[in-house]
């Protein structure tokens, strides 16, 4: 244990030096607990995500810890990057204070099953693309151990195409919806006010929302670290776009939560429209905003081609 701590200290020290002398210091946030992809079999599936692969290992080795916790502090550089993506003017001190408040309400330790040689965690990552409409993927999606859904991503009325099981539901305030009390809320904060919103939603507003709004199980809330967003932006997307999309962040995050990832509901439908399976198109060929949609899509295709994930293209 002590040796491990010393090792971590040493690695951090080196990372500091590298950060100072060459590249940006997001390296400072590198996470030590998820081992980078390696050669020994690390799960019980036929093929494990963490099996060694030069390309993916290179991408993942610099990853920080994905979830915020009271001990997973972010660096000032990370804070400044994060603050600028949504032009929030408040200070690092205020951020610290807010994070402290957050962990007075939510679990200080995230609870998910980590990889182990006798486990095979299969996951379906379900995006909201219109290409799910008519796909009849429902039973296939539900067959996975873990089903990860994104933003509004409804199941009611769409079971045949998208299934009905949700293990993790990724959301940010604008996409907030009620979850049942066995579903983990995976909250993506893009600014300090998102964290404040989260606090408000679970405290003073609790009474009003009991009948309509947030009714999520507080013990199952997990919050994505700004350091992870920055890592995906710098390392995966090489600073293209302003920041990564929720869908893409979810996909990269799934590489940590799962041993096998199958991806559904990403990309355009067969007519080239970027619509959702749950709403009729008003705005054909919806654009991807601040996000480098094309590059993100190329990653999905490459991960598929390298047989790291399986991408179901839909209908
Ligand atoms: C895995 O094997 C490759 C090729 O044999 C080697 O280059 C790499 O260093 C190994 N990685 C680890 C983490 O053992
Ligand atoms: C993070 O900050 C808290 C409070 O400032 C401190 O108690 C904790 O040790 C820090 N953790 C790390 C890993 O630096
Ligand atoms: C915020 O917290 C981090 C980590 O605990 C610490 O390094 C930093 O000095 C704090 N900043 C301010 C302004 O409080
Ligand atoms: C973590 O989750 C598992 C399974 O969902 C549960 O059995 C366990 O009690 C949880 N642990 C904590 C500390 O919440
Ligand atoms: C999902 O559907 C299955 C079979 O159709 C049903 O048994 C199950 O209770 C449903 N689960 C939820 C969470 O609605
Ligand atoms: C979920 O909510 C139902 C009804 O409110 C309650 O009976 C059940 O015990 C809750 N389950 C958990 C795991 O909290
Ligand atoms: C789904 O497909 C059906 C049949 O093609 C179509 O009528 C319906 O409008 C589509 N739904 C959405 C939300 O695009």
mmCIF file of C-alpha atoms and ligand atoms in Angstrom:
data_model
loop_
_atom_site.group_PDB
_atom_site.id
_atom_site.type_symbol
_atom_site.label_atom_id
_atom_site.label_comp_id
_atom_site.label_asym_id
_atom_site.label_seq_id
_atom_site.Cartn_x
_atom_site.Cartn_y
_atom_site.Cartn_z
ATOM 1 C CA UNK A 1 0.000 0.000 0.000
ATOM 2 C CA UNK A 2 2.758 2.363 0.970
ATOM 3 C CA UNK A 3 4.721 1.358 -2.088
ATOM 4 C CA UNK A 4 1.724 2.080 -4.232
ATOM 5 C CA UNK A 5 1.318 5.485 -2.659
ATOM 6 C CA UNK A 6 4.961 6.233 -3.248
ATOM 7 C CA UNK A 7 4.614 5.132 -6.838
ATOM 8 C CA UNK A 8 1.621 7.367 -7.323
ATOM 9 C CA UNK A 9 3.496 10.227 -5.756
ATOM 10 C CA UNK A 10 6.418 9.619 -8.073
ATOM 11 C CA UNK A 11 4.195 9.414 -11.127
ATOM 12 C CA UNK A 12 2.473 12.630 -10.102
ATOM 13 C CA UNK A 13 5.822 14.269 -9.643
ATOM 14 C CA UNK A 14 6.886 13.252 -13.138
ATOM 15 C CA UNK A 15 3.570 14.372 -14.529
ATOM 16 C CA UNK A 16 4.099 17.736 -12.872
ATOM 17 C CA UNK A 17 7.480 18.064 -14.492
ATOM 18 C CA UNK A 18 6.101 17.134 -17.892
ATOM 19 C CA UNK A 19 3.227 19.533 -17.389
ATOM 20 C CA UNK A 20 5.537 22.371 -16.559
ATOM 21 C CA UNK A 21 8.092 21.737 -19.240
ATOM 22 C CA UNK A 22 6.116 20.648 -22.215
ATOM 23 C CA UNK A 23 2.413 20.157 -22.574
ATOM 24 C CA UNK A 24 -0.555 21.603 -20.788
ATOM 25 C CA UNK A 25 -0.953 20.607 -17.205
ATOM 26 C CA UNK A 26 -4.189 18.657 -17.581
ATOM 27 C CA UNK A 27 -1.768 15.780 -17.136
ATOM 28 C CA UNK A 28 -1.819 16.724 -13.466
ATOM 29 C CA UNK A 29 -5.262 15.225 -13.140
ATOM 30 C CA UNK A 30 -4.256 11.792 -14.443
ATOM 31 C CA UNK A 31 -6.139 9.034 -12.728
ATOM 32 C CA UNK A 32 -4.238 6.129 -11.244
ATOM 33 C CA UNK A 33 -6.943 3.702 -10.281
ATOM 34 C CA UNK A 34 -8.197 2.679 -13.696
ATOM 35 C CA UNK A 35 -5.227 0.851 -15.070
ATOM 36 C CA UNK A 36 -4.581 1.650 -18.674
ATOM 37 C CA UNK A 37 -5.439 -1.051 -21.202
ATOM 38 C CA UNK A 38 -3.160 -4.018 -20.699
ATOM 39 C CA UNK A 39 -2.219 -7.410 -22.061
ATOM 40 C CA UNK A 40 -3.482 -9.843 -19.439
ATOM 41 C CA UNK A 41 -7.129 -10.680 -19.611
ATOM 42 C CA UNK A 42 -8.892 -8.254 -17.322
ATOM 43 C CA UNK A 43 -12.486 -9.395 -17.688
ATOM 44 C CA UNK A 44 -14.541 -12.501 -18.362
ATOM 45 C CA UNK A 45 -15.924 -11.483 -21.769
ATOM 46 C CA UNK A 46 -14.502 -12.980 -24.959
ATOM 47 C CA UNK A 47 -12.924 -9.655 -25.676
ATOM 48 C CA UNK A 48 -12.335 -6.963 -23.072
ATOM 49 C CA UNK A 49 -12.186 -3.261 -23.758
ATOM 50 C CA UNK A 50 -9.119 -3.008 -21.599
ATOM 51 C CA UNK A 51 -7.187 -5.567 -23.631
ATOM 52 C CA UNK A 52 -4.044 -3.920 -24.840
ATOM 53 C CA UNK A 53 -4.392 -1.882 -27.985
ATOM 54 C CA UNK A 54 -1.704 0.640 -28.894
ATOM 55 C CA UNK A 55 -4.103 3.267 -30.186
ATOM 56 C CA UNK A 56 -6.697 3.096 -27.417
ATOM 57 C CA UNK A 57 -4.073 2.690 -24.689
ATOM 58 C CA UNK A 58 -2.425 5.865 -25.875
ATOM 59 C CA UNK A 59 -5.747 7.713 -25.670
ATOM 60 C CA UNK A 60 -6.722 6.358 -22.271
ATOM 61 C CA UNK A 61 -3.472 6.436 -20.397
ATOM 62 C CA UNK A 62 -3.787 10.138 -19.706
ATOM 63 C CA UNK A 63 -7.302 9.975 -18.419
ATOM 64 C CA UNK A 64 -8.211 11.589 -15.116
ATOM 65 C CA UNK A 65 -10.645 10.030 -12.688
ATOM 66 C CA UNK A 66 -14.017 10.413 -14.418
ATOM 67 C CA UNK A 67 -16.184 11.302 -11.434
ATOM 68 C CA UNK A 68 -16.043 14.196 -9.018
ATOM 69 C CA UNK A 69 -15.464 13.355 -5.382
ATOM 70 C CA UNK A 70 -14.276 15.350 -2.358
ATOM 71 C CA UNK A 71 -10.763 14.050 -2.912
ATOM 72 C CA UNK A 72 -10.716 14.280 -6.684
ATOM 73 C CA UNK A 73 -9.774 17.944 -6.879
ATOM 74 C CA UNK A 74 -9.295 19.642 -10.204
ATOM 75 C CA UNK A 75 -6.343 21.867 -11.041
ATOM 76 C CA UNK A 76 -6.642 25.575 -11.638
ATOM 77 C CA UNK A 77 -5.899 25.067 -15.351
ATOM 78 C CA UNK A 78 -8.736 22.625 -15.627
ATOM 79 C CA UNK A 79 -11.016 25.008 -13.810
ATOM 80 C CA UNK A 80 -10.099 27.835 -16.172
ATOM 81 C CA UNK A 81 -10.757 25.705 -19.241
ATOM 82 C CA UNK A 82 -14.100 24.594 -17.861
ATOM 83 C CA UNK A 83 -15.111 28.122 -16.881
ATOM 84 C CA UNK A 84 -14.519 29.341 -20.411
ATOM 85 C CA UNK A 85 -16.566 26.776 -22.278
ATOM 86 C CA UNK A 86 -19.709 28.406 -20.907
ATOM 87 C CA UNK A 87 -18.276 31.803 -19.946
ATOM 88 C CA UNK A 88 -18.928 31.531 -16.247
ATOM 89 C CA UNK A 89 -17.157 34.363 -14.417
ATOM 90 C CA UNK A 90 -17.151 32.981 -10.924
ATOM 91 C CA UNK A 91 -13.934 32.068 -9.159
ATOM 92 C CA UNK A 92 -12.176 28.834 -8.343
ATOM 93 C CA UNK A 93 -12.868 29.506 -4.666
ATOM 94 C CA UNK A 94 -16.582 29.680 -5.414
ATOM 95 C CA UNK A 95 -16.335 26.453 -7.381
ATOM 96 C CA UNK A 96 -14.609 24.776 -4.421
ATOM 97 C CA UNK A 97 -17.302 25.989 -2.088
ATOM 98 C CA UNK A 98 -20.005 24.722 -4.407
ATOM 99 C CA UNK A 99 -18.390 21.307 -4.747
ATOM 100 C CA UNK A 100 -18.191 21.084 -0.966
ATOM 101 C CA UNK A 101 -21.926 21.757 -0.774
ATOM 102 C CA UNK A 102 -22.579 19.161 -3.431
ATOM 103 C CA UNK A 103 -20.910 16.488 -1.346
ATOM 104 C CA UNK A 104 -22.954 17.355 1.695
ATOM 105 C CA UNK A 105 -25.907 15.982 -0.251
ATOM 106 C CA UNK A 106 -24.576 13.359 -2.622
ATOM 107 C CA UNK A 107 -22.471 10.257 -2.051
ATOM 108 C CA UNK A 108 -18.795 11.011 -1.667
ATOM 109 C CA UNK A 109 -17.867 7.748 -3.309
ATOM 110 C CA UNK A 110 -19.257 6.686 -6.661
ATOM 111 C CA UNK A 111 -20.620 3.202 -6.624
ATOM 112 C CA UNK A 112 -20.164 1.159 -9.754
ATOM 113 C CA UNK A 113 -18.863 -2.314 -10.390
ATOM 114 C CA UNK A 114 -15.250 -2.191 -11.429
ATOM 115 C CA UNK A 115 -13.685 -4.570 -13.890
ATOM 116 C CA UNK A 116 -12.509 -7.896 -12.571
ATOM 117 C CA UNK A 117 -11.229 -11.099 -14.212
ATOM 118 C CA UNK A 118 -14.405 -12.978 -13.293
ATOM 119 C CA UNK A 119 -16.904 -10.373 -14.514
ATOM 120 C CA UNK A 120 -18.158 -9.412 -17.929
ATOM 121 C CA UNK A 121 -19.974 -6.094 -17.861
ATOM 122 C CA UNK A 122 -21.833 -5.690 -21.142
ATOM 123 C CA UNK A 123 -23.205 -2.255 -21.904
ATOM 124 C CA UNK A 124 -25.566 -0.674 -24.370
ATOM 125 C CA UNK A 125 -24.937 3.026 -24.901
ATOM 126 C CA UNK A 126 -28.150 4.393 -26.344
ATOM 127 C CA UNK A 127 -28.120 7.734 -28.117
ATOM 128 C CA UNK A 128 -31.243 9.512 -29.308
ATOM 129 C CA UNK A 129 -30.850 9.360 -33.070
ATOM 130 C CA UNK A 130 -33.871 8.999 -35.299
ATOM 131 C CA UNK A 131 -32.166 5.935 -36.766
ATOM 132 C CA UNK A 132 -33.620 3.975 -33.845
ATOM 133 C CA UNK A 133 -37.109 4.523 -35.187
ATOM 134 C CA UNK A 134 -38.257 1.167 -36.575
ATOM 135 C CA UNK A 135 -35.046 -0.603 -35.548
ATOM 136 C CA UNK A 136 -36.667 -3.107 -33.150
ATOM 137 C CA UNK A 137 -33.478 -3.012 -31.079
ATOM 138 C CA UNK A 138 -35.462 -2.955 -27.801
ATOM 139 C CA UNK A 139 -34.947 -6.568 -26.647
ATOM 140 C CA UNK A 140 -31.309 -6.505 -27.766
ATOM 141 C CA UNK A 141 -30.660 -3.315 -25.788
ATOM 142 C CA UNK A 142 -32.364 -4.652 -22.662
ATOM 143 C CA UNK A 143 -30.294 -7.826 -22.880
ATOM 144 C CA UNK A 144 -27.189 -5.922 -21.732
ATOM 145 C CA UNK A 145 -26.173 -5.857 -18.056
ATOM 146 C CA UNK A 146 -25.984 -2.091 -18.164
ATOM 147 C CA UNK A 147 -28.030 0.294 -20.284
ATOM 148 C CA UNK A 148 -26.865 3.889 -20.529
ATOM 149 C CA UNK A 149 -29.279 6.522 -21.849
ATOM 150 C CA UNK A 150 -28.752 10.176 -22.606
ATOM 151 C CA UNK A 151 -30.655 13.438 -21.968
ATOM 152 C CA UNK A 152 -34.377 13.144 -22.653
ATOM 153 C CA UNK A 153 -34.056 9.616 -24.074
ATOM 154 C CA UNK A 154 -37.552 8.294 -23.278
ATOM 155 C CA UNK A 155 -38.442 4.611 -23.192
ATOM 156 C CA UNK A 156 -42.183 4.770 -22.569
ATOM 157 C CA UNK A 157 -43.949 4.212 -25.856
ATOM 158 C CA UNK A 158 -40.694 3.356 -27.647
ATOM 159 C CA UNK A 159 -39.893 0.038 -25.960
ATOM 160 C CA UNK A 160 -39.862 -1.923 -29.187
ATOM 161 C CA UNK A 161 -37.025 0.187 -30.607
ATOM 162 C CA UNK A 162 -35.110 1.314 -27.511
ATOM 163 C CA UNK A 163 -35.996 -1.111 -24.703
ATOM 164 C CA UNK A 164 -37.176 -0.203 -21.219
ATOM 165 C CA UNK A 165 -34.181 -0.725 -18.945
ATOM 166 C CA UNK A 166 -31.998 2.160 -17.740
ATOM 167 C CA UNK A 167 -29.011 1.659 -15.460
ATOM 168 C CA UNK A 168 -27.327 5.021 -15.951
ATOM 169 C CA UNK A 169 -29.073 8.114 -17.220
ATOM 170 C CA UNK A 170 -26.773 10.888 -18.339
ATOM 171 C CA UNK A 171 -28.235 14.389 -17.995
ATOM 172 C CA UNK A 172 -27.558 18.055 -17.576
ATOM 173 C CA UNK A 173 -30.107 20.577 -16.252
ATOM 174 C CA UNK A 174 -31.726 21.426 -19.559
ATOM 175 C CA UNK A 175 -32.421 17.791 -20.269
ATOM 176 C CA UNK A 176 -33.598 16.869 -16.795
ATOM 177 C CA UNK A 177 -36.338 14.329 -16.366
ATOM 178 C CA UNK A 178 -37.699 12.119 -13.663
ATOM 179 C CA UNK A 179 -35.867 8.865 -13.075
ATOM 180 C CA UNK A 180 -37.003 5.821 -11.198
ATOM 181 C CA UNK A 181 -35.194 5.152 -7.957
ATOM 182 C CA UNK A 182 -33.003 2.337 -9.243
ATOM 183 C CA UNK A 183 -31.509 4.375 -12.070
ATOM 184 C CA UNK A 184 -28.209 6.162 -11.525
ATOM 185 C CA UNK A 185 -28.233 9.814 -12.459
ATOM 186 C CA UNK A 186 -24.954 10.646 -14.161
ATOM 187 C CA UNK A 187 -24.869 14.419 -14.064
ATOM 188 C CA UNK A 188 -22.742 16.394 -16.547
ATOM 189 C CA UNK A 189 -22.068 19.886 -15.152
ATOM 190 C CA UNK A 190 -20.992 22.327 -17.863
ATOM 191 C CA UNK A 191 -20.832 25.297 -15.494
ATOM 192 C CA UNK A 192 -21.015 26.201 -11.815
ATOM 193 C CA UNK A 193 -24.680 27.070 -12.047
ATOM 194 C CA UNK A 194 -25.358 23.488 -13.123
ATOM 195 C CA UNK A 195 -23.937 22.327 -9.800
ATOM 196 C CA UNK A 196 -25.997 24.946 -7.980
ATOM 197 C CA UNK A 197 -29.039 23.758 -9.882
ATOM 198 C CA UNK A 198 -28.342 20.208 -8.780
ATOM 199 C CA UNK A 199 -28.125 21.277 -5.145
ATOM 200 C CA UNK A 200 -31.340 23.298 -5.382
ATOM 201 C CA UNK A 201 -33.195 20.506 -7.089
ATOM 202 C CA UNK A 202 -32.434 18.079 -4.330
ATOM 203 C CA UNK A 203 -32.885 20.376 -1.348
ATOM 204 C CA UNK A 204 -35.267 23.299 -1.077
ATOM 205 C CA UNK A 205 -37.225 22.377 -4.190
ATOM 206 C CA UNK A 206 -37.662 18.834 -3.021
ATOM 207 C CA UNK A 207 -41.138 19.444 -1.684
ATOM 208 C CA UNK A 208 -42.502 21.151 -4.773
ATOM 209 C CA UNK A 209 -40.937 18.636 -7.098
ATOM 210 C CA UNK A 210 -42.170 15.645 -5.180
ATOM 211 C CA UNK A 211 -45.165 15.552 -7.456
ATOM 212 C CA UNK A 212 -43.702 16.760 -10.737
ATOM 213 C CA UNK A 213 -39.968 17.227 -11.066
ATOM 214 C CA UNK A 214 -36.858 15.572 -9.736
ATOM 215 C CA UNK A 215 -37.485 12.386 -7.865
ATOM 216 C CA UNK A 216 -34.172 10.724 -8.314
ATOM 217 C CA UNK A 217 -32.477 8.577 -5.723
ATOM 218 C CA UNK A 218 -29.865 10.821 -4.090
ATOM 219 C CA UNK A 219 -27.642 7.853 -3.323
ATOM 220 C CA UNK A 220 -27.299 7.026 -6.987
ATOM 221 C CA UNK A 221 -26.048 10.389 -8.216
ATOM 222 C CA UNK A 222 -22.681 10.502 -9.952
ATOM 223 C CA UNK A 223 -21.136 13.729 -11.220
ATOM 224 C CA UNK A 224 -18.744 13.906 -14.125
ATOM 225 C CA UNK A 225 -15.527 15.744 -13.362
ATOM 226 C CA UNK A 226 -14.655 18.840 -15.417
ATOM 227 C CA UNK A 227 -11.216 17.244 -15.682
ATOM 228 C CA UNK A 228 -12.722 14.377 -17.653
ATOM 229 C CA UNK A 229 -14.434 16.776 -20.057
ATOM 230 C CA UNK A 230 -11.164 18.562 -20.573
ATOM 231 C CA UNK A 231 -9.340 15.296 -21.147
ATOM 232 C CA UNK A 232 -11.820 14.245 -23.844
ATOM 233 C CA UNK A 233 -11.563 17.680 -25.449
ATOM 234 C CA UNK A 234 -7.755 17.725 -25.451
ATOM 235 C CA UNK A 235 -6.793 14.110 -25.979
ATOM 236 C CA UNK A 236 -9.622 12.626 -28.035
ATOM 237 C CA UNK A 237 -10.842 15.652 -29.937
ATOM 238 C CA UNK A 238 -7.514 17.489 -30.003
ATOM 239 C CA UNK A 239 -9.285 20.740 -29.104
ATOM 240 C CA UNK A 240 -11.671 20.670 -32.054
ATOM 241 C CA UNK A 241 -14.945 22.435 -31.300
ATOM 242 C CA UNK A 242 -15.595 24.246 -28.051
ATOM 243 C CA UNK A 243 -16.226 21.154 -25.946
ATOM 244 C CA UNK A 244 -17.347 17.556 -26.465
ATOM 245 C CA UNK A 245 -21.000 16.672 -26.905
ATOM 246 C CA UNK A 246 -22.881 14.847 -24.178
ATOM 247 C CA UNK A 247 -23.194 11.796 -26.410
ATOM 248 C CA UNK A 248 -19.496 11.585 -27.080
ATOM 249 C CA UNK A 249 -18.572 12.134 -23.432
ATOM 250 C CA UNK A 250 -20.965 9.335 -22.562
ATOM 251 C CA UNK A 251 -19.358 7.020 -25.071
ATOM 252 C CA UNK A 252 -15.853 7.652 -23.743
ATOM 253 C CA UNK A 253 -17.127 7.321 -20.171
ATOM 254 C CA UNK A 254 -18.661 3.945 -21.021
ATOM 255 C CA UNK A 255 -15.175 2.606 -21.692
ATOM 256 C CA UNK A 256 -14.660 2.870 -17.914
ATOM 257 C CA UNK A 257 -17.975 1.443 -16.807
ATOM 258 C CA UNK A 258 -18.051 -1.520 -19.182
ATOM 259 C CA UNK A 259 -16.005 -4.411 -20.529
ATOM 260 C CA UNK A 260 -17.968 -4.614 -23.747
ATOM 261 C CA UNK A 261 -19.749 -1.681 -25.363
ATOM 262 C CA UNK A 262 -22.468 -1.765 -27.982
ATOM 263 C CA UNK A 263 -23.539 1.586 -29.348
ATOM 264 C CA UNK A 264 -27.051 2.406 -30.561
ATOM 265 C CA UNK A 265 -28.747 5.565 -31.736
ATOM 266 C CA UNK A 266 -25.747 7.635 -32.798
ATOM 267 C CA UNK A 267 -25.357 9.526 -36.068
ATOM 268 C CA UNK A 268 -27.862 10.560 -38.695
ATOM 269 C CA UNK A 269 -30.778 8.503 -39.939
ATOM 270 C CA UNK A 270 -30.646 6.957 -43.380
ATOM 271 C CA UNK A 271 -31.871 10.150 -44.999
ATOM 272 C CA UNK A 272 -29.064 12.128 -43.388
ATOM 273 C CA UNK A 273 -31.265 13.850 -40.807
ATOM 274 C CA UNK A 274 -29.940 14.460 -37.288
ATOM 275 C CA UNK A 275 -33.283 14.088 -35.571
ATOM 276 C CA UNK A 276 -34.429 12.267 -32.439
ATOM 277 C CA UNK A 277 -36.375 9.044 -32.331
ATOM 278 C CA UNK A 278 -38.940 10.620 -30.019
ATOM 279 C CA UNK A 279 -39.891 13.749 -31.935
ATOM 280 C CA UNK A 280 -41.026 14.479 -35.444
ATOM 281 C CA UNK A 281 -38.505 16.565 -37.334
ATOM 282 C CA UNK A 282 -39.147 20.273 -37.359
ATOM 283 C CA UNK A 283 -35.672 21.326 -38.295
ATOM 284 C CA UNK A 284 -34.276 18.998 -40.930
ATOM 285 C CA UNK A 285 -30.505 18.382 -40.959
ATOM 286 C CA UNK A 286 -30.138 19.690 -37.427
ATOM 287 C CA UNK A 287 -26.556 20.852 -36.923
ATOM 288 C CA UNK A 288 -24.321 19.833 -34.043
ATOM 289 C CA UNK A 289 -23.702 23.297 -32.539
ATOM 290 C CA UNK A 290 -20.440 23.817 -30.634
ATOM 291 C CA UNK A 291 -19.479 20.184 -30.939
ATOM 292 C CA UNK A 292 -17.174 18.640 -33.507
ATOM 293 C CA UNK A 293 -19.881 16.189 -34.596
ATOM 294 C CA UNK A 294 -18.060 14.825 -37.605
ATOM 295 C CA UNK A 295 -14.879 14.039 -35.702
ATOM 296 C CA UNK A 296 -16.856 12.421 -32.906
ATOM 297 C CA UNK A 297 -18.649 10.260 -35.450
ATOM 298 C CA UNK A 298 -15.344 9.248 -37.029
ATOM 299 C CA UNK A 299 -14.177 8.057 -33.625
ATOM 300 C CA UNK A 300 -17.228 5.864 -33.262
ATOM 301 C CA UNK A 301 -16.536 4.359 -36.668
ATOM 302 C CA UNK A 302 -12.881 3.836 -35.854
ATOM 303 C CA UNK A 303 -13.648 2.199 -32.500
ATOM 304 C CA UNK A 304 -16.027 -0.067 -34.378
ATOM 305 C CA UNK A 305 -13.484 -0.867 -37.086
ATOM 306 C CA UNK A 306 -10.837 -1.655 -34.475
ATOM 307 C CA UNK A 307 -13.427 -3.946 -32.879
ATOM 308 C CA UNK A 308 -13.303 -2.084 -29.599
ATOM 309 C CA UNK A 309 -17.017 -1.354 -29.642
ATOM 310 C CA UNK A 310 -19.837 -2.549 -31.830
ATOM 311 C CA UNK A 311 -21.809 0.166 -33.556
ATOM 312 C CA UNK A 312 -25.397 -0.598 -34.524
ATOM 313 C CA UNK A 313 -26.219 1.835 -37.277
ATOM 314 C CA UNK A 314 -29.953 1.661 -36.955
ATOM 315 C CA UNK A 315 -32.578 1.871 -39.518
HETATM 316 C C1 LIG B 1 1.457 -5.324 -24.427
HETATM 317 O O1 LIG B 1 2.040 -5.975 -25.543
HETATM 318 C C2 LIG B 1 2.581 -5.079 -26.511
HETATM 319 C C3 LIG B 1 3.037 -5.897 -27.715
HETATM 320 O O2 LIG B 1 3.404 -7.176 -27.356
HETATM 321 C C4 LIG B 1 3.722 -4.316 -25.866
HETATM 322 O O3 LIG B 1 4.289 -3.418 -26.815
HETATM 323 C C5 LIG B 1 3.141 -3.513 -24.711
HETATM 324 O O4 LIG B 1 4.169 -2.825 -24.048
HETATM 325 C C6 LIG B 1 2.437 -4.409 -23.721
HETATM 326 N N1 LIG B 1 1.734 -3.574 -22.776
HETATM 327 C C7 LIG B 1 1.621 -3.851 -21.489
HETATM 328 C C8 LIG B 1 0.826 -2.864 -20.686
HETATM 329 O O5 LIG B 1 2.083 -4.823 -20.971
HETATM 330 C C1 LIG B 2 -8.730 17.931 -2.122
HETATM 331 O O1 LIG B 2 -9.102 19.008 -1.339
HETATM 332 C C2 LIG B 2 -9.586 18.666 -0.057
HETATM 333 C C3 LIG B 2 -10.056 19.926 0.618
HETATM 334 O O2 LIG B 2 -9.442 21.038 0.090
HETATM 335 C C4 LIG B 2 -8.488 17.986 0.718
HETATM 336 O O3 LIG B 2 -8.969 17.603 1.987
HETATM 337 C C5 LIG B 2 -8.039 16.777 -0.039
HETATM 338 O O4 LIG B 2 -6.955 16.142 0.597
HETATM 339 C C6 LIG B 2 -7.616 17.159 -1.443
HETATM 340 N N1 LIG B 2 -7.341 15.953 -2.181
HETATM 341 C C7 LIG B 2 -6.299 15.815 -2.996
HETATM 342 C C8 LIG B 2 -6.183 14.491 -3.680
HETATM 343 O O5 LIG B 2 -5.500 16.704 -3.177
HETATM 344 C C1 LIG B 3 -9.643 25.001 -4.629
HETATM 345 O O1 LIG B 3 -9.362 23.665 -4.313
HETATM 346 C C2 LIG B 3 -8.142 23.164 -4.827
HETATM 347 C C3 LIG B 3 -8.050 21.707 -4.476
HETATM 348 O O2 LIG B 3 -8.413 21.469 -3.152
HETATM 349 C C4 LIG B 3 -6.982 23.944 -4.245
HETATM 350 O O3 LIG B 3 -5.768 23.462 -4.778
HETATM 351 C C5 LIG B 3 -7.156 25.386 -4.584
HETATM 352 O O4 LIG B 3 -6.154 26.150 -3.974
HETATM 353 C C6 LIG B 3 -8.522 25.894 -4.145
HETATM 354 N N1 LIG B 3 -8.634 27.226 -4.676
HETATM 355 C C7 LIG B 3 -9.220 28.200 -4.036
HETATM 356 C C8 LIG B 3 -9.150 29.533 -4.692
HETATM 357 O O5 LIG B 3 -9.809 28.021 -2.999
HETATM 358 C C1 LIG B 4 -23.231 -0.282 -4.492
HETATM 359 O O1 LIG B 4 -24.112 -0.879 -5.421
HETATM 360 C C2 LIG B 4 -24.379 -2.231 -5.145
HETATM 361 C C3 LIG B 4 -25.211 -2.797 -6.261
HETATM 362 O O2 LIG B 4 -26.038 -1.835 -6.854
HETATM 363 C C4 LIG B 4 -25.060 -2.346 -3.779
HETATM 364 O O3 LIG B 4 -25.301 -3.703 -3.476
HETATM 365 C C5 LIG B 4 -24.147 -1.745 -2.737
HETATM 366 O O4 LIG B 4 -24.794 -1.765 -1.477
HETATM 367 C C6 LIG B 4 -23.786 -0.328 -3.087
HETATM 368 N N1 LIG B 4 -22.813 0.194 -2.141
HETATM 369 C C7 LIG B 4 -22.890 1.401 -1.611
HETATM 370 C C8 LIG B 4 -21.784 1.772 -0.680
HETATM 371 O O5 LIG B 4 -23.812 2.153 -1.852
HETATM 372 C C1 LIG B 5 -39.487 -4.066 -19.227
HETATM 373 O O1 LIG B 5 -40.203 -4.990 -20.009
HETATM 374 C C2 LIG B 5 -40.203 -6.296 -19.470
HETATM 375 C C3 LIG B 5 -40.833 -7.248 -20.468
HETATM 376 O O2 LIG B 5 -41.531 -6.609 -21.456
HETATM 377 C C4 LIG B 5 -40.947 -6.293 -18.145
HETATM 378 O O3 LIG B 5 -40.948 -7.567 -17.588
HETATM 379 C C5 LIG B 5 -40.211 -5.331 -17.221
HETATM 380 O O4 LIG B 5 -40.906 -5.218 -16.001
HETATM 381 C C6 LIG B 5 -40.061 -3.957 -17.833
HETATM 382 N N1 LIG B 5 -39.177 -3.187 -16.970
HETATM 383 C C7 LIG B 5 -39.415 -1.941 -16.655
HETATM 384 C C8 LIG B 5 -38.389 -1.269 -15.802
HETATM 385 O O5 LIG B 5 -40.387 -1.336 -17.055
HETATM 386 C C1 LIG B 6 -38.192 2.925 -4.786
HETATM 387 O O1 LIG B 6 -39.404 3.583 -4.551
HETATM 388 C C2 LIG B 6 -40.436 2.719 -4.128
HETATM 389 C C3 LIG B 6 -41.714 3.516 -4.064
HETATM 390 O O2 LIG B 6 -41.483 4.836 -3.757
HETATM 391 C C4 LIG B 6 -40.064 2.140 -2.775
HETATM 392 O O3 LIG B 6 -41.074 1.272 -2.333
HETATM 393 C C5 LIG B 6 -38.769 1.355 -2.948
HETATM 394 O O4 LIG B 6 -38.353 0.859 -1.708
HETATM 395 C C6 LIG B 6 -37.705 2.233 -3.509
HETATM 396 N N1 LIG B 6 -36.550 1.429 -3.809
HETATM 397 C C7 LIG B 6 -35.315 1.806 -3.506
HETATM 398 C C8 LIG B 6 -34.219 0.876 -3.934
HETATM 399 O O5 LIG B 6 -35.064 2.833 -2.937
HETATM 400 C C1 LIG B 7 -40.925 6.795 -37.151
HETATM 401 O O1 LIG B 7 -41.179 6.061 -38.325
HETATM 402 C C2 LIG B 7 -42.541 6.046 -38.688
HETATM 403 C C3 LIG B 7 -42.718 5.087 -39.860
HETATM 404 O O2 LIG B 7 -41.783 5.364 -40.846
HETATM 405 C C4 LIG B 7 -42.983 7.448 -39.025
HETATM 406 O O3 LIG B 7 -44.341 7.474 -39.360
HETATM 407 C C5 LIG B 7 -42.749 8.331 -37.811
HETATM 408 O O4 LIG B 7 -43.044 9.668 -38.128
HETATM 409 C C6 LIG B 7 -41.313 8.240 -37.342
HETATM 410 N N1 LIG B 7 -41.180 8.941 -36.062
HETATM 411 C C7 LIG B 7 -40.363 9.948 -35.888
HETATM 412 C C8 LIG B 7 -40.331 10.523 -34.513
HETATM 413 O O5 LIG B 7 -39.658 10.409 -36.751
#
